[in-house]
Amino acid sequence: MNRYVLIVAGGKGLRMGGELPKQFLSIGGKPVLMRTLEVFYGCDPEIQIILVLPRNQQEYWERLCREFHFSLRYAMADGGETRFHSVKNGLALVETPALVGVHDGVRPFVSPEVIARCYELAAEKKAVVPVVRVVETLRRLSRDDSVTVKRDDYRLVQTPQVFDAKLLKKAYEQTYTPHFTDDASVVEALGESVFLTAGNRENIKITTPFDLKIAVALMQSCSI
Ligand SMILES: Nc1ccn([C@@H]2O[C@H](COP(=O)(O)OP(=O)(O)OP(=O)(O)O)[C@@H](O)[C@H]2O)c(=O)n1
Ligand SMILES: C[C@](O)(CO)[C@H](O)COP(=O)(O)O
């Protein structure tokens, strides 16, 4: 079965702030986004990569690729107003039948084992999501109070989320709602269930300046 991955990097990075969009920030001397693409290529050199970037960043990215002699093959789609719209733009380039993963461009530390397992399971389960356990105590807030909840009832969700491409395309025909914070939530809105598998703890989403510090430390520990 053909395999695709949509690497979504169409966001504004408001929580990171700064002039340079976070997907282009350097960790260990190389832009985050290049590292993310390389992990997928390293896992499966046949995978078809679709990179989703805001149109006004595409020229800058191409310049960076020349500067870093980055020669992996990929197709490009335009970023949209929300993550949902970015994924939808990328999905338009996917031909069925296929398996398609959706991965945040700012998660360069996903492990090859997690990628391989998500695609293997998706061939059978049609919708697979990597998750990790909650390691801190959780409280649910109400208007004037809060209460401890059982953390074992919860999981933190990562990417790549991998789907049967026909199913994901159908899901993305639905009207957008702000509850669609990931691809699993879009598929679930069709009434389909989603299979969970273990993610890897290092697979952080680089969202804030603090995450960038963690990312630099993780990269240093990888190269020791
Ligand atoms: N319109 C959007 C919004 C988000 N994303 C992507 O979805 C992933 C997860 O989003 P996040 O890391 O939170 O990025 P931003 O939306 O850019 O962050 P913020 O909310 O702080 O602006 C990122 O790779 C981001 O580029 C996207 O492709 N298109
Ligand atoms: C898709 C995601 O990374 C799974 O954890 C997350 O939902 C993206 O959230 P964001 O707030 O749109 O970055």
mmCIF file of C-alpha atoms and ligand atoms in Angstrom:
data_model
loop_
_atom_site.group_PDB
_atom_site.id
_atom_site.type_symbol
_atom_site.label_atom_id
_atom_site.label_comp_id
_atom_site.label_asym_id
_atom_site.label_seq_id
_atom_site.Cartn_x
_atom_site.Cartn_y
_atom_site.Cartn_z
ATOM 1 C CA MET A 1 0.000 0.000 0.000
ATOM 2 C CA ASN A 2 1.284 3.506 -0.829
ATOM 3 C CA ARG A 3 2.366 5.514 2.194
ATOM 4 C CA TYR A 4 2.128 9.266 2.575
ATOM 5 C CA VAL A 5 2.951 11.665 5.356
ATOM 6 C CA LEU A 6 1.589 15.195 5.574
ATOM 7 C CA ILE A 7 4.055 17.300 7.533
ATOM 8 C CA VAL A 8 2.007 20.271 8.684
ATOM 9 C CA ALA A 9 3.935 23.470 9.329
ATOM 10 C CA GLY A 10 1.336 26.067 8.425
ATOM 11 C CA GLY A 11 0.827 27.606 11.869
ATOM 12 C CA LYS A 12 1.625 31.089 13.176
ATOM 13 C CA GLY A 13 3.746 30.027 16.160
ATOM 14 C CA LEU A 14 2.157 32.679 18.366
ATOM 15 C CA ARG A 15 3.076 30.891 21.604
ATOM 16 C CA MET A 16 6.737 30.726 20.519
ATOM 17 C CA GLY A 17 6.847 34.355 19.411
ATOM 18 C CA GLY A 18 9.930 35.754 17.669
ATOM 19 C CA GLU A 19 10.643 36.793 14.105
ATOM 20 C CA LEU A 20 11.603 33.441 12.616
ATOM 21 C CA PRO A 21 8.756 30.883 12.370
ATOM 22 C CA LYS A 22 9.513 28.083 14.846
ATOM 23 C CA GLN A 23 9.751 25.360 12.186
ATOM 24 C CA PHE A 24 12.847 27.135 10.825
ATOM 25 C CA LEU A 25 14.603 27.547 14.184
ATOM 26 C CA SER A 26 17.889 25.722 14.430
ATOM 27 C CA ILE A 27 18.433 22.825 16.811
ATOM 28 C CA GLY A 28 21.880 21.280 16.720
ATOM 29 C CA GLY A 29 22.766 23.420 13.684
ATOM 30 C CA LYS A 30 19.843 22.380 11.467
ATOM 31 C CA PRO A 31 16.264 23.722 11.064
ATOM 32 C CA VAL A 32 13.623 21.796 13.028
ATOM 33 C CA LEU A 33 11.564 21.086 9.896
ATOM 34 C CA MET A 34 14.469 19.424 8.049
ATOM 35 C CA ARG A 35 15.020 17.121 11.010
ATOM 36 C CA THR A 36 11.335 16.155 11.007
ATOM 37 C CA LEU A 37 11.312 15.273 7.295
ATOM 38 C CA GLU A 38 14.533 13.293 7.697
ATOM 39 C CA VAL A 39 13.088 11.046 10.413
ATOM 40 C CA PHE A 40 10.257 9.940 8.085
ATOM 41 C CA TYR A 41 12.587 9.450 5.130
ATOM 42 C CA GLY A 42 15.000 7.485 7.336
ATOM 43 C CA CYS A 43 12.154 5.241 8.391
ATOM 44 C CA ASP A 44 10.846 4.639 4.870
ATOM 45 C CA PRO A 45 12.697 6.113 1.847
ATOM 46 C CA GLU A 46 9.656 5.269 -0.319
ATOM 47 C CA ILE A 47 7.224 7.359 1.724
ATOM 48 C CA GLN A 48 5.625 10.253 -0.176
ATOM 49 C CA ILE A 49 6.140 13.428 1.819
ATOM 50 C CA ILE A 50 3.732 16.345 1.487
ATOM 51 C CA LEU A 51 4.968 19.474 3.226
ATOM 52 C CA VAL A 52 2.324 22.035 4.176
ATOM 53 C CA LEU A 53 3.769 25.527 4.578
ATOM 54 C CA PRO A 54 2.234 29.021 4.441
ATOM 55 C CA ARG A 55 2.619 30.285 0.893
ATOM 56 C CA ASN A 56 4.638 33.306 2.059
ATOM 57 C CA GLN A 57 7.242 31.026 3.716
ATOM 58 C CA GLN A 58 7.800 28.674 0.799
ATOM 59 C CA GLU A 59 10.471 30.766 -0.907
ATOM 60 C CA TYR A 60 12.388 31.140 2.348
ATOM 61 C CA TRP A 61 12.207 27.355 2.902
ATOM 62 C CA GLU A 62 13.516 26.659 -0.597
ATOM 63 C CA ARG A 63 16.408 29.024 0.067
ATOM 64 C CA LEU A 64 17.160 27.188 3.322
ATOM 65 C CA CYS A 65 17.118 23.863 1.456
ATOM 66 C CA ARG A 66 19.757 25.148 -0.957
ATOM 67 C CA GLU A 67 21.845 26.501 1.905
ATOM 68 C CA PHE A 68 21.744 23.161 3.767
ATOM 69 C CA HIS A 69 22.004 21.012 0.590
ATOM 70 C CA PHE A 70 18.722 19.426 1.655
ATOM 71 C CA SER A 71 17.666 17.211 -1.213
ATOM 72 C CA LEU A 72 14.807 15.013 0.052
ATOM 73 C CA ARG A 73 11.891 14.872 -2.400
ATOM 74 C CA TYR A 74 8.535 16.200 -1.291
ATOM 75 C CA ALA A 75 5.404 17.842 -2.667
ATOM 76 C CA MET A 76 4.296 21.212 -1.320
ATOM 77 C CA ALA A 77 0.831 22.399 -0.277
ATOM 78 C CA ASP A 78 -0.249 25.769 1.081
ATOM 79 C CA GLY A 79 -0.969 26.274 4.788
ATOM 80 C CA GLY A 80 -4.526 27.175 5.768
ATOM 81 C CA GLU A 81 -6.241 29.310 8.400
ATOM 82 C CA THR A 82 -6.221 26.496 11.027
ATOM 83 C CA ARG A 83 -4.463 23.129 11.317
ATOM 84 C CA PHE A 84 -7.663 21.539 9.969
ATOM 85 C CA HIS A 85 -7.460 23.656 6.802
ATOM 86 C CA SER A 86 -3.739 22.951 6.391
ATOM 87 C CA VAL A 87 -4.324 19.191 6.616
ATOM 88 C CA LYS A 88 -7.187 19.468 4.156
ATOM 89 C CA ASN A 89 -4.953 21.273 1.634
ATOM 90 C CA GLY A 90 -2.301 18.568 1.949
ATOM 91 C CA LEU A 91 -4.832 15.745 1.697
ATOM 92 C CA ALA A 92 -5.938 17.043 -1.702
ATOM 93 C CA LEU A 93 -2.596 15.727 -3.056
ATOM 94 C CA VAL A 94 -3.099 12.202 -1.665
ATOM 95 C CA GLU A 95 -4.284 9.459 -4.029
ATOM 96 C CA THR A 96 -6.186 6.462 -2.691
ATOM 97 C CA PRO A 97 -5.798 3.636 -1.819
ATOM 98 C CA ALA A 98 -3.065 4.551 0.645
ATOM 99 C CA LEU A 99 -2.120 4.988 4.258
ATOM 100 C CA VAL A 100 -1.634 8.606 5.257
ATOM 101 C CA GLY A 101 0.019 9.931 8.373
ATOM 102 C CA VAL A 102 -0.337 13.487 9.624
ATOM 103 C CA HIS A 103 2.599 14.803 11.624
ATOM 104 C CA ASP A 104 3.359 18.185 13.178
ATOM 105 C CA GLY A 105 6.426 19.738 11.541
ATOM 106 C CA VAL A 106 7.567 20.802 14.999
ATOM 107 C CA ARG A 107 7.831 17.260 16.414
ATOM 108 C CA PRO A 108 11.330 16.260 15.224
ATOM 109 C CA PHE A 109 11.907 13.754 18.051
ATOM 110 C CA VAL A 110 9.340 11.155 17.043
ATOM 111 C CA SER A 111 11.051 7.763 17.141
ATOM 112 C CA PRO A 112 11.362 5.563 14.034
ATOM 113 C CA GLU A 113 9.783 2.729 16.071
ATOM 114 C CA VAL A 114 6.653 4.788 16.745
ATOM 115 C CA ILE A 115 6.373 5.794 13.081
ATOM 116 C CA ALA A 116 6.761 2.198 11.890
ATOM 117 C CA ARG A 117 4.248 0.852 14.421
ATOM 118 C CA CYS A 118 1.614 3.508 13.637
ATOM 119 C CA TYR A 119 1.728 2.671 9.902
ATOM 120 C CA GLU A 120 1.737 -1.104 10.506
ATOM 121 C CA LEU A 121 -1.277 -0.877 12.814
ATOM 122 C CA ALA A 122 -3.139 1.518 10.505
ATOM 123 C CA ALA A 123 -3.181 -1.112 7.744
ATOM 124 C CA GLU A 124 -5.485 -3.130 10.020
ATOM 125 C CA LYS A 125 -7.142 -0.582 12.349
ATOM 126 C CA LYS A 126 -7.615 2.301 9.842
ATOM 127 C CA ALA A 127 -7.086 5.035 12.465
ATOM 128 C CA VAL A 128 -4.082 4.976 14.819
ATOM 129 C CA VAL A 129 -2.896 7.574 17.303
ATOM 130 C CA PRO A 130 0.279 7.537 19.453
ATOM 131 C CA VAL A 131 -0.246 8.526 23.086
ATOM 132 C CA VAL A 132 1.731 8.757 26.321
ATOM 133 C CA ARG A 133 0.673 8.453 29.943
ATOM 134 C CA VAL A 134 0.098 11.496 32.133
ATOM 135 C CA VAL A 135 2.885 11.681 34.703
ATOM 136 C CA GLU A 136 1.542 14.502 36.842
ATOM 137 C CA THR A 137 -1.625 14.819 38.907
ATOM 138 C CA LEU A 138 -4.569 16.262 37.004
ATOM 139 C CA ARG A 139 -7.362 18.503 38.301
ATOM 140 C CA ARG A 140 -10.614 19.355 36.513
ATOM 141 C CA LEU A 141 -11.786 22.924 36.972
ATOM 142 C CA SER A 142 -15.365 24.006 37.465
ATOM 143 C CA ARG A 143 -16.509 27.597 37.824
ATOM 144 C CA ASP A 144 -15.556 28.059 41.495
ATOM 145 C CA ASP A 145 -13.863 24.819 42.435
ATOM 146 C CA SER A 146 -11.542 22.090 41.192
ATOM 147 C CA VAL A 147 -11.223 18.368 41.766
ATOM 148 C CA THR A 148 -8.534 15.709 41.269
ATOM 149 C CA VAL A 149 -9.339 13.282 38.468
ATOM 150 C CA LYS A 150 -7.946 9.788 37.866
ATOM 151 C CA ARG A 151 -4.946 10.392 35.632
ATOM 152 C CA ASP A 152 -5.006 6.799 34.409
ATOM 153 C CA ASP A 153 -8.228 7.687 32.600
ATOM 154 C CA TYR A 154 -6.301 10.118 30.358
ATOM 155 C CA ARG A 155 -3.562 10.066 27.741
ATOM 156 C CA LEU A 156 -1.575 12.836 26.019
ATOM 157 C CA VAL A 157 -1.909 12.711 22.264
ATOM 158 C CA GLN A 158 0.985 12.910 19.803
ATOM 159 C CA THR A 159 1.519 12.599 16.076
ATOM 160 C CA PRO A 160 1.935 10.936 13.565
ATOM 161 C CA GLN A 161 -1.718 9.991 13.484
ATOM 162 C CA VAL A 162 -2.065 7.453 10.681
ATOM 163 C CA PHE A 163 -5.229 6.602 8.738
ATOM 164 C CA ASP A 164 -6.658 4.799 5.814
ATOM 165 C CA ALA A 165 -6.539 7.656 3.288
ATOM 166 C CA LYS A 166 -10.110 7.160 2.075
ATOM 167 C CA LEU A 167 -11.406 7.436 5.644
ATOM 168 C CA LEU A 168 -9.343 10.564 6.380
ATOM 169 C CA LYS A 169 -10.463 12.277 3.179
ATOM 170 C CA LYS A 170 -14.101 11.564 4.056
ATOM 171 C CA ALA A 171 -13.568 12.925 7.576
ATOM 172 C CA TYR A 172 -12.052 16.129 6.225
ATOM 173 C CA GLU A 173 -15.149 16.770 4.096
ATOM 174 C CA GLN A 174 -16.955 17.677 7.342
ATOM 175 C CA THR A 175 -17.525 21.293 8.301
ATOM 176 C CA TYR A 176 -14.765 22.670 10.516
ATOM 177 C CA THR A 177 -15.414 23.133 14.240
ATOM 178 C CA PRO A 178 -12.901 24.439 16.831
ATOM 179 C CA HIS A 179 -13.145 21.043 18.601
ATOM 180 C CA PHE A 180 -11.079 19.581 15.768
ATOM 181 C CA THR A 181 -7.701 19.970 17.497
ATOM 182 C CA ASP A 182 -6.160 16.912 15.852
ATOM 183 C CA ASP A 183 -6.955 14.421 13.084
ATOM 184 C CA ALA A 184 -8.393 11.793 15.430
ATOM 185 C CA SER A 185 -11.060 14.248 16.579
ATOM 186 C CA VAL A 186 -12.079 14.804 12.937
ATOM 187 C CA VAL A 187 -12.311 11.051 12.243
ATOM 188 C CA GLU A 188 -14.225 10.446 15.483
ATOM 189 C CA ALA A 189 -16.836 13.001 14.434
ATOM 190 C CA LEU A 190 -17.763 10.505 11.692
ATOM 191 C CA GLY A 191 -18.560 7.951 14.420
ATOM 192 C CA GLU A 192 -15.369 5.955 13.768
ATOM 193 C CA SER A 193 -13.197 4.748 16.620
ATOM 194 C CA VAL A 194 -9.494 5.358 16.913
ATOM 195 C CA PHE A 195 -6.847 2.833 18.026
ATOM 196 C CA LEU A 196 -4.253 4.025 20.560
ATOM 197 C CA THR A 197 -0.633 2.909 20.637
ATOM 198 C CA ALA A 198 2.365 3.995 22.702
ATOM 199 C CA GLY A 199 4.124 7.155 21.577
ATOM 200 C CA ASN A 200 7.591 8.232 22.776
ATOM 201 C CA ARG A 201 8.033 10.739 25.548
ATOM 202 C CA GLU A 202 10.695 12.727 23.650
ATOM 203 C CA ASN A 203 8.192 13.422 20.864
ATOM 204 C CA ILE A 204 7.384 16.896 22.176
ATOM 205 C CA LYS A 205 5.577 19.537 20.152
ATOM 206 C CA ILE A 206 7.912 22.535 20.115
ATOM 207 C CA THR A 207 5.344 25.140 21.080
ATOM 208 C CA THR A 208 6.935 27.637 23.511
ATOM 209 C CA PRO A 209 10.454 29.027 24.180
ATOM 210 C CA PHE A 210 10.683 26.521 27.058
ATOM 211 C CA ASP A 211 10.052 23.631 24.639
ATOM 212 C CA LEU A 212 12.889 24.948 22.483
ATOM 213 C CA LYS A 213 15.260 24.660 25.451
ATOM 214 C CA ILE A 214 14.118 21.054 25.988
ATOM 215 C CA ALA A 215 14.597 20.374 22.271
ATOM 216 C CA VAL A 216 18.175 21.687 22.325
ATOM 217 C CA ALA A 217 18.921 19.534 25.391
ATOM 218 C CA LEU A 218 17.362 16.447 23.756
ATOM 219 C CA MET A 219 19.442 17.007 20.629
ATOM 220 C CA GLN A 220 22.612 17.313 22.706
ATOM 221 C CA SER A 221 21.803 14.093 24.555
ATOM 222 C CA CYS A 222 21.230 12.297 21.202
ATOM 223 C CA SER A 223 24.673 13.301 19.958
ATOM 224 C CA ILE A 224 26.570 12.275 23.114
HETATM 225 N N1 LIG B 1 -3.018 26.900 10.437
HETATM 226 C C1 LIG B 1 -2.208 25.968 10.904
HETATM 227 C C2 LIG B 1 -1.960 25.842 12.299
HETATM 228 C C3 LIG B 1 -1.052 24.882 12.748
HETATM 229 N N2 LIG B 1 -0.428 24.084 11.849
HETATM 230 C C4 LIG B 1 0.599 23.151 12.287
HETATM 231 O O1 LIG B 1 0.120 22.260 13.253
HETATM 232 C C5 LIG B 1 1.180 21.898 14.138
HETATM 233 C C6 LIG B 1 0.739 22.033 15.572
HETATM 234 O O2 LIG B 1 0.420 23.391 15.860
HETATM 235 P P1 LIG B 1 1.289 24.308 16.869
HETATM 236 O O3 LIG B 1 2.592 23.703 17.111
HETATM 237 O O4 LIG B 1 0.517 24.645 18.029
HETATM 238 O O5 LIG B 1 1.613 25.548 15.945
HETATM 239 P P2 LIG B 1 0.938 26.943 15.826
HETATM 240 O O6 LIG B 1 -0.520 26.826 15.518
HETATM 241 O O7 LIG B 1 1.815 27.603 14.844
HETATM 242 O O8 LIG B 1 1.162 27.571 17.285
HETATM 243 P P3 LIG B 1 0.376 28.760 17.999
HETATM 244 O O9 LIG B 1 -0.981 28.203 18.362
HETATM 245 O O10 LIG B 1 1.240 29.065 19.182
HETATM 246 O O11 LIG B 1 0.278 29.917 17.035
HETATM 247 C C7 LIG B 1 2.380 22.792 13.817
HETATM 248 O O12 LIG B 1 3.360 22.048 13.123
HETATM 249 C C8 LIG B 1 1.756 23.878 12.989
HETATM 250 O O13 LIG B 1 2.620 24.470 12.031
HETATM 251 C C9 LIG B 1 -0.707 24.187 10.487
HETATM 252 O O14 LIG B 1 -0.146 23.443 9.685
HETATM 253 N N3 LIG B 1 -1.592 25.139 10.043
HETATM 254 C C1 LIG B 2 -2.176 17.482 16.863
HETATM 255 C C2 LIG B 2 -1.613 17.740 18.234
HETATM 256 O O1 LIG B 2 -0.219 17.947 18.156
HETATM 257 C C3 LIG B 2 -1.829 16.506 19.088
HETATM 258 O O2 LIG B 2 -1.345 16.731 20.364
HETATM 259 C C4 LIG B 2 -2.245 18.939 18.887
HETATM 260 O O3 LIG B 2 -3.606 18.689 19.106
HETATM 261 C C5 LIG B 2 -2.075 20.231 18.111
HETATM 262 O O4 LIG B 2 -2.611 21.258 18.920
HETATM 263 P P1 LIG B 2 -2.432 22.775 18.555
HETATM 264 O O5 LIG B 2 -2.881 23.560 19.739
HETATM 265 O O6 LIG B 2 -3.255 23.017 17.354
HETATM 266 O O7 LIG B 2 -0.992 22.923 18.336
#
